Coordinates of C-alpha atoms in Angstrom, one line a residue:
Chain A
X1 CA 15.5 14.0 34.3
X2 CA 12.6 12.7 36.7
X3 CA 9.9 10.8 35.0
X4 CA 6.5 12.9 34.4
X5 CA 4.2 10.5 36.3
X6 CA 0.9 11.6 37.4
X7 CA 1.9 12.1 41.0
X8 CA 4.9 14.5 40.1
X9 CA 3.8 16.5 37.1
X10 CA 1.2 19.0 36.2
X11 CA 0.3 19.6 32.5
X12 CA -0.7 22.5 30.5
X13 CA -2.6 21.3 27.4
X14 CA -3.0 23.9 24.5
X15 CA -5.4 23.3 21.7
X16 CA -8.5 21.3 22.5
X17 CA -9.5 20.3 18.7
X18 CA -10.9 16.9 17.6
X19 CA -7.8 15.5 18.5
X20 CA -6.6 17.5 21.6
X21 CA -9.8 17.3 23.6
X22 CA -10.0 13.5 23.9
X23 CA -6.1 13.5 24.4
X24 CA -6.5 16.0 27.5
X25 CA -9.3 13.9 29.1
X26 CA -7.1 10.7 28.8
X27 CA -4.4 12.5 30.8
X28 CA -6.9 13.5 33.3
X29 CA -8.0 9.7 33.3
X30 CA -4.6 8.7 33.9
X31 CA -4.4 10.8 36.8
X32 CA -2.6 14.0 35.8
X33 CA -3.8 17.5 36.8
X34 CA -4.4 19.4 33.4
X35 CA -4.8 22.9 32.7
X36 CA -6.1 23.6 29.4
X37 CA -5.9 26.7 27.0
X38 CA -7.9 26.9 23.9
X39 CA -8.3 30.0 21.7
X40 CA -12.3 29.6 21.8
X41 CA -12.3 29.5 25.7
X42 CA -15.7 27.8 25.5
X43 CA -14.0 24.2 24.8
X44 CA -11.6 24.8 27.5
X45 CA -14.5 25.5 29.9
X46 CA -16.3 22.5 29.0
X47 CA -13.0 20.4 29.5
X48 CA -12.6 22.0 32.8
X49 CA -16.7 21.4 33.7
X50 CA -16.7 17.7 32.8
X51 CA -13.0 16.6 33.9
X52 CA -13.6 16.8 37.6
X53 CA -11.3 18.3 40.1
X54 CA -7.9 17.5 38.1
X55 CA -9.0 19.5 35.3
X56 CA -9.1 23.1 34.8
X57 CA -9.2 25.9 32.2
X58 CA -7.0 29.0 32.0
X59 CA -7.7 32.4 30.1
X60 CA -4.5 32.7 28.6
X61 CA -1.1 30.8 27.5
X62 CA 0.7 32.3 30.5
X63 CA -1.9 31.0 33.0
X64 CA -1.9 27.7 31.7
X65 CA 1.7 27.4 31.5
X66 CA 3.1 28.9 34.7
X67 CA 2.7 26.2 37.1
X68 CA 3.1 23.4 34.6
X69 CA 6.0 20.8 34.6
X70 CA 4.9 19.8 31.1
X71 CA 3.1 21.7 28.1
X72 CA 1.5 20.0 25.3
X73 CA 0.4 21.7 22.3
X74 CA -1.9 20.3 19.7
X75 CA -2.6 22.8 17.1
X76 CA -3.4 22.7 13.4
X77 CA -0.3 23.6 11.6
X78 CA 3.3 25.2 11.7
X79 CA 2.1 28.8 11.8
X80 CA 0.0 28.1 15.3
X81 CA 3.0 25.9 16.6
X82 CA 5.0 29.2 16.1
X83 CA 2.4 31.6 17.5
X84 CA 1.7 29.6 20.5
X85 CA 5.1 28.4 21.5
X86 CA 7.7 31.0 20.0
X87 CA 5.8 34.3 19.9
X88 CA 5.6 36.9 22.6
X89 CA 3.6 35.7 25.7
X90 CA 3.8 32.2 24.3
X91 CA 4.9 28.9 26.2
X92 CA 8.7 29.7 26.0
X93 CA 8.1 33.3 27.8
X94 CA 6.2 31.7 30.7
X95 CA 7.2 27.9 31.1
X96 CA 9.9 27.5 33.9
X97 CA 13.3 26.4 33.3
X98 CA 13.7 22.6 33.4
X99 CA 10.2 22.3 31.9
X100 CA 9.3 20.2 28.9
X101 CA 7.2 21.4 25.9
X102 CA 5.9 18.5 23.8
X103 CA 4.3 19.6 20.4
X104 CA 2.2 16.7 18.9
X105 CA 0.9 18.7 16.3
X106 CA 1.8 17.7 12.7
X107 CA 4.1 20.1 11.0
X108 CA 7.2 20.5 9.1
X109 CA 10.4 19.1 10.7
X110 CA 12.2 22.3 10.3
X111 CA 9.6 23.9 12.6
X112 CA 10.2 21.4 15.3
X113 CA 13.9 21.7 15.1
X114 CA 13.4 25.6 15.3
X115 CA 11.2 25.1 18.3
X116 CA 13.7 22.9 19.8
X117 CA 16.6 25.4 19.7
X118 CA 14.3 28.0 21.2
X119 CA 13.5 26.0 23.9
X120 CA 17.0 25.2 24.4
X121 CA 18.1 28.8 24.5
X122 CA 15.3 29.3 27.5
X123 CA 16.5 26.3 29.4
X124 CA 13.8 24.0 28.5
X125 CA 13.4 20.7 27.0
X126 CA 11.3 20.1 23.7
X127 CA 10.0 16.8 21.9
X128 CA 8.3 16.8 18.6
X129 CA 5.5 14.0 19.1
X130 CA 3.1 13.9 16.2
X131 CA 0.6 11.0 16.2
X132 CA -1.5 9.0 13.8
X133 CA -4.6 7.1 14.5
X134 CA -7.2 9.7 14.1
X135 CA -10.0 10.8 16.3
X136 CA -11.0 7.2 17.4
X137 CA -7.4 6.4 18.4
X138 CA -7.4 9.9 20.3
X139 CA -10.7 8.8 22.2
X140 CA -9.4 5.2 22.8
X141 CA -5.9 6.5 23.9
X142 CA -4.5 4.2 21.3
X143 CA -2.5 6.5 19.2
X144 CA 0.7 6.0 17.4
X145 CA 3.3 8.5 18.7
X146 CA 6.5 9.3 16.7
X147 CA 8.7 11.2 18.7
X148 CA 11.9 13.2 18.0
X149 CA 14.3 14.5 20.5
X150 CA 16.9 13.1 23.0
X151 CA 16.5 9.9 24.7
X152 CA 16.5 11.5 28.3
X153 CA 13.6 13.7 27.7
X154 CA 11.8 10.9 26.1
X155 CA 12.0 8.5 28.9
X156 CA 11.0 11.3 31.3
X157 CA 7.8 11.9 29.2
X158 CA 7.1 8.0 28.5
X159 CA 4.2 8.1 31.3
X160 CA 2.7 11.0 29.6
X161 CA 2.5 9.2 26.2
X162 CA 1.5 5.9 27.5
X163 CA -1.7 7.7 28.8
X164 CA -2.4 8.9 25.1
X165 CA -1.0 6.1 23.0
X166 CA -0.2 2.3 22.2
X167 CA 2.6 2.5 20.1
X168 CA 5.3 5.0 21.5
X169 CA 8.6 5.3 19.3
X170 CA 11.7 7.5 19.7
X171 CA 12.4 8.1 15.8
X172 CA 15.5 10.3 16.1
X173 CA 16.8 13.5 16.9
X174 CA 14.6 16.8 17.0
X175 CA 12.2 16.6 13.7
X176 CA 12.6 12.9 13.3
X177 CA 9.1 12.5 14.7
X178 CA 7.7 14.8 12.0
X179 CA 9.9 13.2 9.4
X180 CA 8.3 9.8 10.1
X181 CA 4.7 11.3 10.2
X182 CA 5.3 13.0 7.0
X183 CA 6.7 9.6 5.5
X184 CA 3.4 8.1 6.8
X185 CA 1.1 10.6 5.2
X186 CA 3.0 10.1 1.9
X187 CA 2.7 6.4 1.9
X188 CA -1.2 6.5 3.0
X189 CA -2.0 8.9 0.4
X190 CA -0.3 7.2 -2.4
X191 CA -1.7 3.7 -1.0
X192 CA -5.0 5.1 -1.2
X193 CA -4.6 6.6 -4.8
X194 CA -3.5 3.2 -5.8
X195 CA -6.9 1.6 -4.4
X196 CA -8.8 4.3 -6.0
X197 CA -7.2 3.7 -9.6
X198 CA -7.8 -0.1 -9.1
X199 CA -11.3 0.3 -7.9
X200 CA -12.4 2.5 -11.1
X201 CA -10.3 0.2 -13.4
X202 CA -12.1 -2.8 -12.1
X203 CA -15.5 -1.0 -12.2
X204 CA -15.2 0.3 -15.6
X205 CA -14.1 -3.3 -16.6
X206 CA -17.5 -4.8 -15.2
X207 CA -15.6 -6.8 -12.6
X208 CA -17.5 -7.4 -9.2
X209 CA -15.7 -5.3 -6.9
X210 CA -16.1 -6.7 -3.5
X211 CA -14.8 -10.3 -4.8
X212 CA -12.0 -8.7 -6.7
X213 CA -10.6 -6.3 -3.6
X214 CA -10.8 -9.5 -1.4
X215 CA -8.6 -11.3 -3.8
X216 CA -6.0 -8.4 -4.1
X217 CA -6.1 -7.8 -0.4
X218 CA -4.8 -11.4 0.1
X219 CA -1.8 -10.9 -2.1
X220 CA 1.4 -8.7 -2.5
X221 CA -1.4 -5.8 -3.4
X222 CA -2.7 -5.9 0.3
X223 CA -2.5 -2.7 2.5
X224 CA -4.0 -1.6 5.9
X225 CA -5.6 0.9 3.2
X226 CA -7.4 -1.8 1.6
X227 CA -8.5 -3.5 4.7
X228 CA -10.0 -0.4 6.8
X229 CA -11.4 1.5 3.6
X230 CA -12.9 -1.2 1.4
X231 CA -16.3 -1.3 3.1
X232 CA -16.7 2.7 2.9
X233 CA -15.4 2.9 -0.7
X234 CA -17.8 0.0 -1.8
X235 CA -20.8 1.8 -0.2
X236 CA -19.7 5.3 -1.4
X237 CA -19.5 6.4 2.0
X238 CA -16.8 9.1 2.5
X239 CA -17.8 10.4 5.9
X240 CA -14.6 11.2 7.5
X241 CA -12.4 9.7 9.2
X242 CA -9.3 11.7 8.2
X243 CA -10.4 14.8 6.2
X244 CA -9.0 15.4 2.5
X245 CA -8.3 18.9 3.8
X246 CA -5.9 17.7 6.3
X247 CA -4.2 15.1 4.1
X248 CA -3.9 18.4 1.8
X249 CA -1.9 20.2 4.5
X250 CA 0.2 17.1 5.2
X251 CA 1.1 16.6 1.4
X252 CA 2.5 20.2 1.6
X253 CA 4.4 19.3 4.6
X254 CA 5.8 16.2 3.3
X255 CA 6.7 17.7 -0.3
X256 CA 8.3 20.5 1.6
X257 CA 10.4 18.3 3.9
X258 CA 11.5 15.9 0.8
X259 CA 12.6 19.4 -1.0
X260 CA 14.5 20.4 1.9
X261 CA 16.4 17.3 2.1
X262 CA 16.8 16.6 -1.7
X263 CA 14.7 13.8 -1.9
X264 CA 12.6 13.1 -4.9
X265 CA 9.0 12.0 -4.3
X266 CA 7.4 12.0 -7.7
X267 CA 4.5 9.6 -6.9
X268 CA 3.9 11.6 -3.6
X269 CA 4.1 14.9 -5.6
X270 CA 1.5 13.6 -8.2
X271 CA -0.9 12.5 -5.4
X272 CA -0.6 15.9 -3.5
X273 CA -1.8 17.6 -6.7
X274 CA -4.8 15.0 -6.9
X275 CA -5.4 15.6 -3.4
X276 CA -5.4 19.3 -4.0
X277 CA -7.8 19.2 -6.8
X278 CA -10.3 17.1 -4.8
X279 CA -10.3 19.9 -2.3
X280 CA -10.9 22.5 -5.2
X281 CA -13.6 20.3 -6.4
X282 CA -15.3 20.7 -2.9
X283 CA -14.5 17.3 -1.3
X284 CA -12.1 18.8 1.4
X285 CA -14.5 17.8 3.9
X286 CA -14.7 14.2 3.2
X287 CA -12.6 11.3 4.1
X288 CA -9.2 10.9 2.3
X289 CA -10.5 7.5 0.7
X290 CA -12.7 10.1 -1.4
X291 CA -9.6 10.0 -3.8
X292 CA -11.5 7.3 -5.4
X293 CA -14.1 10.2 -6.6
X294 CA -11.2 12.2 -8.1
X295 CA -10.2 9.3 -10.1
X296 CA -14.0 8.6 -11.0
X297 CA -14.3 12.4 -12.2
X298 CA -11.1 11.8 -14.4
X299 CA -12.8 8.8 -15.8
X300 CA -15.8 10.6 -16.7
X301 CA -18.2 10.6 -13.9
X302 CA -18.9 10.9 -10.0
X303 CA -21.4 8.7 -8.3
X304 CA -23.0 10.6 -5.4
X305 CA -21.8 10.2 -2.1
X306 CA -23.7 8.0 0.5
Chain B
X1 CA -19.4 -30.7 -17.8
X2 CA -17.8 -33.2 -15.8
X3 CA -15.2 -32.3 -13.3
X4 CA -11.5 -32.8 -14.5
X5 CA -10.0 -34.9 -12.0
X6 CA -6.8 -36.9 -12.1
X7 CA -8.9 -40.0 -12.8
X8 CA -10.6 -38.5 -16.0
X9 CA -8.7 -35.7 -17.3
X10 CA -5.3 -35.8 -19.3
X11 CA -3.4 -32.3 -19.6
X12 CA -1.4 -30.7 -22.0
X13 CA 1.0 -28.1 -20.4
X14 CA 2.4 -25.5 -22.8
X15 CA 5.3 -23.4 -21.6
X16 CA 7.8 -24.8 -18.7
X17 CA 9.4 -21.5 -17.7
X18 CA 10.3 -20.3 -14.2
X19 CA 6.4 -20.6 -13.2
X20 CA 5.3 -23.2 -16.0
X21 CA 7.7 -25.9 -14.7
X22 CA 6.9 -26.0 -11.2
X23 CA 3.1 -26.0 -11.8
X24 CA 3.4 -28.8 -14.4
X25 CA 5.2 -31.0 -11.6
X26 CA 2.4 -29.9 -9.1
X27 CA -0.2 -31.2 -11.5
X28 CA 1.7 -34.7 -11.7
X29 CA 2.0 -34.9 -7.8
X30 CA -1.8 -34.4 -7.7
X31 CA -2.1 -37.5 -10.1
X32 CA -2.6 -35.9 -13.3
X33 CA -1.5 -37.4 -16.8
X34 CA 0.8 -34.3 -18.1
X35 CA 2.0 -34.1 -21.6
X36 CA 4.5 -31.2 -21.9
X37 CA 5.6 -28.8 -24.6
X38 CA 8.1 -26.2 -24.3
X39 CA 9.5 -24.3 -27.5
X40 CA 13.2 -25.0 -26.2
X41 CA 12.4 -29.1 -26.0
X42 CA 15.3 -29.8 -23.5
X43 CA 12.9 -28.5 -20.7
X44 CA 10.0 -30.6 -21.7
X45 CA 12.4 -33.7 -21.7
X46 CA 13.8 -32.8 -18.1
X47 CA 10.2 -32.7 -17.1
X48 CA 9.4 -36.0 -18.6
X49 CA 12.4 -37.6 -17.2
X50 CA 12.2 -36.4 -13.8
X51 CA 8.3 -36.6 -13.7
X52 CA 7.8 -40.5 -13.4
X53 CA 5.3 -42.4 -15.4
X54 CA 2.5 -39.8 -15.6
X55 CA 4.9 -37.0 -17.1
X56 CA 5.5 -36.9 -20.8
X57 CA 7.1 -34.7 -23.4
X58 CA 5.6 -33.9 -26.9
X59 CA 7.7 -32.7 -29.9
X60 CA 4.8 -30.4 -31.1
X61 CA 1.9 -28.6 -29.8
X62 CA -0.2 -30.9 -32.2
X63 CA 1.1 -33.7 -30.2
X64 CA 1.0 -32.6 -26.7
X65 CA -2.5 -31.5 -27.4
X66 CA -4.3 -34.3 -29.5
X67 CA -5.4 -36.6 -26.6
X68 CA -5.5 -33.8 -23.8
X69 CA -8.9 -33.0 -22.2
X70 CA -7.4 -29.6 -20.7
X71 CA -4.7 -27.5 -22.3
X72 CA -2.9 -25.2 -19.9
X73 CA -0.9 -22.4 -21.3
X74 CA 1.7 -20.5 -19.5
X75 CA 3.9 -18.4 -21.6
X76 CA 5.3 -14.6 -21.5
X77 CA 2.9 -12.4 -23.1
X78 CA 0.0 -11.6 -25.8
X79 CA 2.1 -12.3 -28.7
X80 CA 3.1 -15.9 -27.5
X81 CA -0.5 -16.7 -26.3
X82 CA -1.8 -15.9 -29.7
X83 CA 0.9 -17.8 -31.5
X84 CA 0.3 -20.8 -29.3
X85 CA -3.5 -21.0 -29.2
X86 CA -4.7 -19.1 -32.2
X87 CA -2.3 -19.6 -35.0
X88 CA -1.9 -22.1 -37.4
X89 CA -1.2 -25.5 -36.1
X90 CA -1.7 -24.2 -32.4
X91 CA -4.0 -25.3 -29.6
X92 CA -7.2 -24.7 -31.2
X93 CA -6.3 -26.5 -34.4
X94 CA -5.7 -29.5 -32.3
X95 CA -7.8 -29.8 -29.2
X96 CA -10.9 -32.1 -29.5
X97 CA -14.5 -30.4 -29.5
X98 CA -15.5 -30.1 -25.8
X99 CA -11.9 -29.8 -24.3
X100 CA -10.9 -26.9 -22.1
X101 CA -8.0 -24.3 -22.9
X102 CA -7.0 -22.6 -19.7
X103 CA -4.5 -19.8 -20.5
X104 CA -2.5 -19.0 -17.0
X105 CA -0.2 -16.4 -18.6
X106 CA -0.5 -12.7 -17.4
X107 CA -1.9 -10.6 -20.8
X108 CA -4.3 -8.2 -21.7
X109 CA -8.0 -8.9 -21.2
X110 CA -8.6 -8.2 -24.7
X111 CA -6.6 -11.0 -25.7
X112 CA -8.1 -13.2 -23.4
X113 CA -11.6 -12.2 -24.9
X114 CA -10.3 -12.8 -28.1
X115 CA -9.1 -16.4 -27.3
X116 CA -12.3 -17.4 -25.6
X117 CA -14.3 -16.3 -28.8
X118 CA -12.0 -18.3 -31.0
X119 CA -12.2 -21.2 -28.7
X120 CA -15.9 -21.0 -28.8
X121 CA -16.1 -20.9 -32.5
X122 CA -14.2 -24.4 -32.5
X123 CA -16.6 -25.9 -29.6
X124 CA -13.7 -25.4 -27.0
X125 CA -14.3 -24.0 -23.6
X126 CA -11.6 -21.3 -22.5
X127 CA -10.9 -19.8 -18.9
X128 CA -8.3 -16.9 -18.3
X129 CA -6.5 -17.8 -15.3
X130 CA -3.6 -15.7 -14.3
X131 CA -1.7 -16.0 -11.2
X132 CA 0.2 -14.2 -8.5
X133 CA 2.4 -15.7 -5.8
X134 CA 5.8 -16.0 -7.8
X135 CA 8.0 -18.9 -8.3
X136 CA 8.0 -19.6 -4.7
X137 CA 4.1 -19.7 -4.9
X138 CA 4.3 -21.8 -7.9
X139 CA 6.6 -24.4 -6.4
X140 CA 4.6 -24.6 -3.1
X141 CA 1.2 -24.8 -4.9
X142 CA -0.1 -22.0 -3.2
X143 CA -0.6 -19.5 -6.0
X144 CA -3.6 -16.9 -6.0
X145 CA -5.5 -17.7 -9.3
X146 CA -7.7 -15.2 -10.6
X147 CA -10.2 -16.7 -13.3
X148 CA -12.3 -15.1 -16.1
X149 CA -15.1 -17.2 -17.7
X150 CA -18.3 -19.1 -17.2
X151 CA -19.2 -21.1 -13.8
X152 CA -19.6 -24.2 -15.5
X153 CA -16.0 -24.3 -17.0
X154 CA -14.6 -22.8 -13.5
X155 CA -16.4 -25.6 -11.6
X156 CA -15.1 -28.1 -14.1
X157 CA -11.4 -26.7 -13.5
X158 CA -11.5 -26.7 -9.9
X159 CA -9.5 -29.7 -9.1
X160 CA -6.8 -28.2 -11.6
X161 CA -6.8 -25.2 -10.0
X162 CA -6.6 -26.6 -6.6
X163 CA -3.4 -28.6 -7.3
X164 CA -1.8 -25.5 -8.3
X165 CA -3.0 -22.6 -5.8
X166 CA -4.4 -21.8 -2.4
X167 CA -7.0 -19.0 -3.5
X168 CA -8.7 -19.8 -6.5
X169 CA -11.4 -17.2 -7.3
X170 CA -13.8 -16.7 -10.3
X171 CA -13.7 -13.1 -10.8
X172 CA -16.2 -12.6 -13.8
X173 CA -16.5 -13.2 -17.5
X174 CA -13.7 -14.0 -20.0
X175 CA -10.9 -11.3 -19.5
X176 CA -12.1 -10.5 -15.9
X177 CA -9.1 -12.7 -14.4
X178 CA -6.7 -10.8 -16.4
X179 CA -8.4 -7.4 -15.2
X180 CA -8.0 -8.4 -11.5
X181 CA -4.4 -9.4 -12.3
X182 CA -3.4 -6.2 -14.0
X183 CA -5.2 -4.2 -10.9
X184 CA -3.0 -6.4 -8.8
X185 CA 0.2 -5.3 -10.6
X186 CA -1.0 -1.8 -10.7
X187 CA -1.3 -1.7 -6.7
X188 CA 1.8 -3.5 -6.1
X189 CA 3.9 -1.2 -8.3
X190 CA 2.4 2.0 -6.7
X191 CA 2.8 0.4 -3.3
X192 CA 6.2 -0.3 -3.7
X193 CA 7.0 3.3 -5.1
X194 CA 5.2 4.6 -2.1
X195 CA 7.8 2.7 0.1
X196 CA 10.6 3.5 -1.9
X197 CA 9.8 7.4 -1.8
X198 CA 9.5 6.9 1.9
X199 CA 12.6 5.2 2.6
X200 CA 14.8 7.5 0.6
X201 CA 13.1 10.8 2.3
X202 CA 13.8 9.0 5.6
X203 CA 17.3 8.0 4.9
X204 CA 18.2 11.5 3.4
X205 CA 16.6 13.1 6.8
X206 CA 18.7 11.1 8.8
X207 CA 16.1 8.6 10.6
X208 CA 16.8 5.2 11.5
X209 CA 15.3 3.3 9.0
X210 CA 14.4 0.1 10.6
X211 CA 12.5 1.5 13.7
X212 CA 10.6 4.0 11.2
X213 CA 9.6 1.3 9.0
X214 CA 8.1 -0.8 11.6
X215 CA 6.4 1.9 13.0
X216 CA 4.9 2.8 9.7
X217 CA 4.0 -0.7 9.2
X218 CA 1.7 -0.5 12.3
X219 CA -0.4 1.9 11.2
X220 CA -2.5 3.2 7.8
X221 CA 0.6 2.9 6.0
X222 CA 1.1 -0.5 6.5
X223 CA 1.0 -3.0 3.6
X224 CA 2.1 -6.6 2.6
X225 CA 4.8 -4.7 0.4
X226 CA 6.3 -3.3 3.6
X227 CA 6.0 -6.4 5.5
X228 CA 7.7 -8.7 2.7
X229 CA 10.1 -6.4 1.3
X230 CA 11.6 -4.2 4.2
X231 CA 14.5 -6.5 5.1
X232 CA 15.5 -6.9 1.4
X233 CA 15.5 -3.1 1.1
X234 CA 17.4 -2.3 4.3
X235 CA 19.9 -4.8 3.1
X236 CA 20.0 -3.4 -0.4
X237 CA 19.4 -6.8 -1.7
X238 CA 17.4 -6.8 -4.8
X239 CA 17.7 -10.6 -6.1
X240 CA 14.5 -11.4 -7.6
X241 CA 11.4 -12.0 -6.6
X242 CA 9.7 -10.7 -9.2
X243 CA 11.6 -9.1 -12.0
X244 CA 11.4 -5.2 -12.9
X245 CA 11.4 -6.7 -16.5
X246 CA 8.4 -8.5 -16.0
X247 CA 6.6 -5.6 -13.9
X248 CA 7.4 -3.4 -16.8
X249 CA 5.6 -5.7 -19.3
X250 CA 2.5 -5.9 -16.4
X251 CA 2.5 -2.0 -16.4
X252 CA 2.0 -2.0 -20.1
X253 CA -0.9 -4.6 -19.8
X254 CA -2.6 -2.3 -17.2
X255 CA -2.2 1.2 -18.6
X256 CA -3.4 -0.4 -22.0
X257 CA -6.1 -2.1 -20.2
X258 CA -7.4 1.1 -18.4
X259 CA -7.2 3.0 -21.6
X260 CA -9.3 0.6 -23.4
X261 CA -12.0 0.9 -20.6
X262 CA -11.7 4.7 -20.2
X263 CA -10.3 4.6 -16.6
X264 CA -7.6 7.3 -15.5
X265 CA -4.5 5.7 -13.7
X266 CA -2.3 8.7 -13.0
X267 CA -0.3 7.1 -10.6
X268 CA -0.2 3.9 -12.4
X269 CA 1.2 5.8 -15.3
X270 CA 3.9 7.6 -13.5
X271 CA 4.9 4.5 -12.0
X272 CA 4.9 2.6 -15.2
X273 CA 7.2 5.5 -16.3
X274 CA 9.7 4.9 -13.3
X275 CA 9.7 1.0 -13.9
X276 CA 10.3 1.7 -17.6
X277 CA 13.4 3.8 -16.7
X278 CA 15.0 1.5 -14.1
X279 CA 15.0 -0.9 -16.9
X280 CA 16.6 1.4 -19.3
X281 CA 19.3 2.2 -16.4
X282 CA 20.1 -1.4 -16.4
X283 CA 18.0 -2.8 -13.4
X284 CA 15.5 -4.9 -15.3
X285 CA 16.9 -8.0 -13.9
X286 CA 16.5 -6.9 -10.3
X287 CA 13.6 -7.5 -7.9
X288 CA 10.7 -4.8 -8.4
X289 CA 11.5 -3.4 -5.0
X290 CA 14.5 -1.9 -6.6
X291 CA 12.3 0.9 -7.3
X292 CA 14.0 2.4 -4.4
X293 CA 17.0 2.6 -6.5
X294 CA 15.1 4.7 -9.1
X295 CA 14.2 7.3 -6.4
X296 CA 17.9 7.0 -5.0
X297 CA 19.2 8.0 -8.4
X298 CA 16.3 10.9 -8.7
X299 CA 17.8 11.9 -5.4
X300 CA 21.4 12.2 -6.2
X301 CA 23.1 8.7 -6.0
X302 CA 22.6 5.0 -5.9
X303 CA 24.2 2.8 -3.4
X304 CA 25.7 -0.4 -4.8
X305 CA 23.6 -3.5 -4.5
X306 CA 24.2 -6.3 -2.1

């Protein structure tokens, strides 16, 4: 396969949400011609207006995809991926044979495998390539990108990934990118819960929290969660960041995926419940570090958010 | 209070276990006169024999303590601390008024508070000063030391702590050192369990583990646990390190201490159960990273250890 460089590849980008919009802009900045489609067409038109002569908007998936070499999808969850790629008048009905579809949504590994099989039947290549790094990582083009699929397609897509992310890794066959992303979300949620329980325990024990968290972060209890979330937890500031609502979706993915391969995730499943409870308690729009609010409620009280 | 420097302070050291023995040696290296007592007297005699003219062994707590300015205790758990410090013919029966007892064992905050109250009644100062960093940290004199007590006693003991550790922090009043240590053990156990569940999920999903763990450690899922334990987990090598048996004791401390202050630790309590199960399954002597073996068993099989 030829490498998909800005000189020889047109990209269709489907899904201009919080993550997708800055990613599409970064592709234009890298020199790609990008045609965007979004269900709410205003976002695609804004992208075309602000993006200069390499950026355009399409009124339908068919129009976005028909002249593309690479299609990138960035939508909320598995049902939207199926709708956009697999259903009638979706990507696979219009992408030319030999094209490549890269789904960068975070979905179940099983759906990624189904997409790859359907693509293969149409003579199209597929990669699953979920990301981590959040909105800030998307804007700055420093996402971590976890890719599943074959080496040849990965190598061909490398210039596209390099326009979007800093750490780009082929994790294994179709679905493997989603599997690693799911493992990421499992560890992150459980590590946040660990910090949350320690924070409430320390507070109720009357220990000065800032000093204690610094000591803890300097030893084996240290984590990127503690480093990045300490200040906002101390301030009671749970502006997202990454929303509880989205982590709830991802905990569903990882518990489903673990069940599918016969892997026990007792702590993951417990924390999935605590995330779900937080959402039902009205905190779905807060940052996932708001798990500390869940522990505070279980312990008799919740301070107001900052 | 005068600062307890090598020139003006004699130290009694009680408890020459895996941690205590190298700590006592580091005090001698720093220039302190150290008289050691150990229930099994052979260890105290070995310390005296190898330690040069500043190291001596005592046949009883009374003999170790009677001429000491500072008494350090480093014993397995709360019952031994009570026995050695509080019971008849213990430290408080023989330490001269104005002396300082530093308990460096990991025990419940409540016992540390009781020790401090009993010490005060005898005109003696007390600090709780549990450590983290394991045997390697003890040998190299780079322990993290989490101290509870008053500022004056902490300042006076600072030269002693500096001979033993690298990070030395006054965390709050009596018991606060134990509280922070308990929070440390909670986070460490939960973070290990998170990695363990991710590892088994990735393995059963057929993902190449080493690459995946590197990607995960580079993002928000990163942790000191993942950094330090990755290679041994990949190799199936669970030589301790820090034994499951000891972490089991510490999970009892943190769940008790959390209950005492009315703080919920749902993930901590779950992982305490998983640590307890691992111990009953015969893995108590393995490193705490062997939590991955517990998840493997729950998922249908356990590879042999390396």
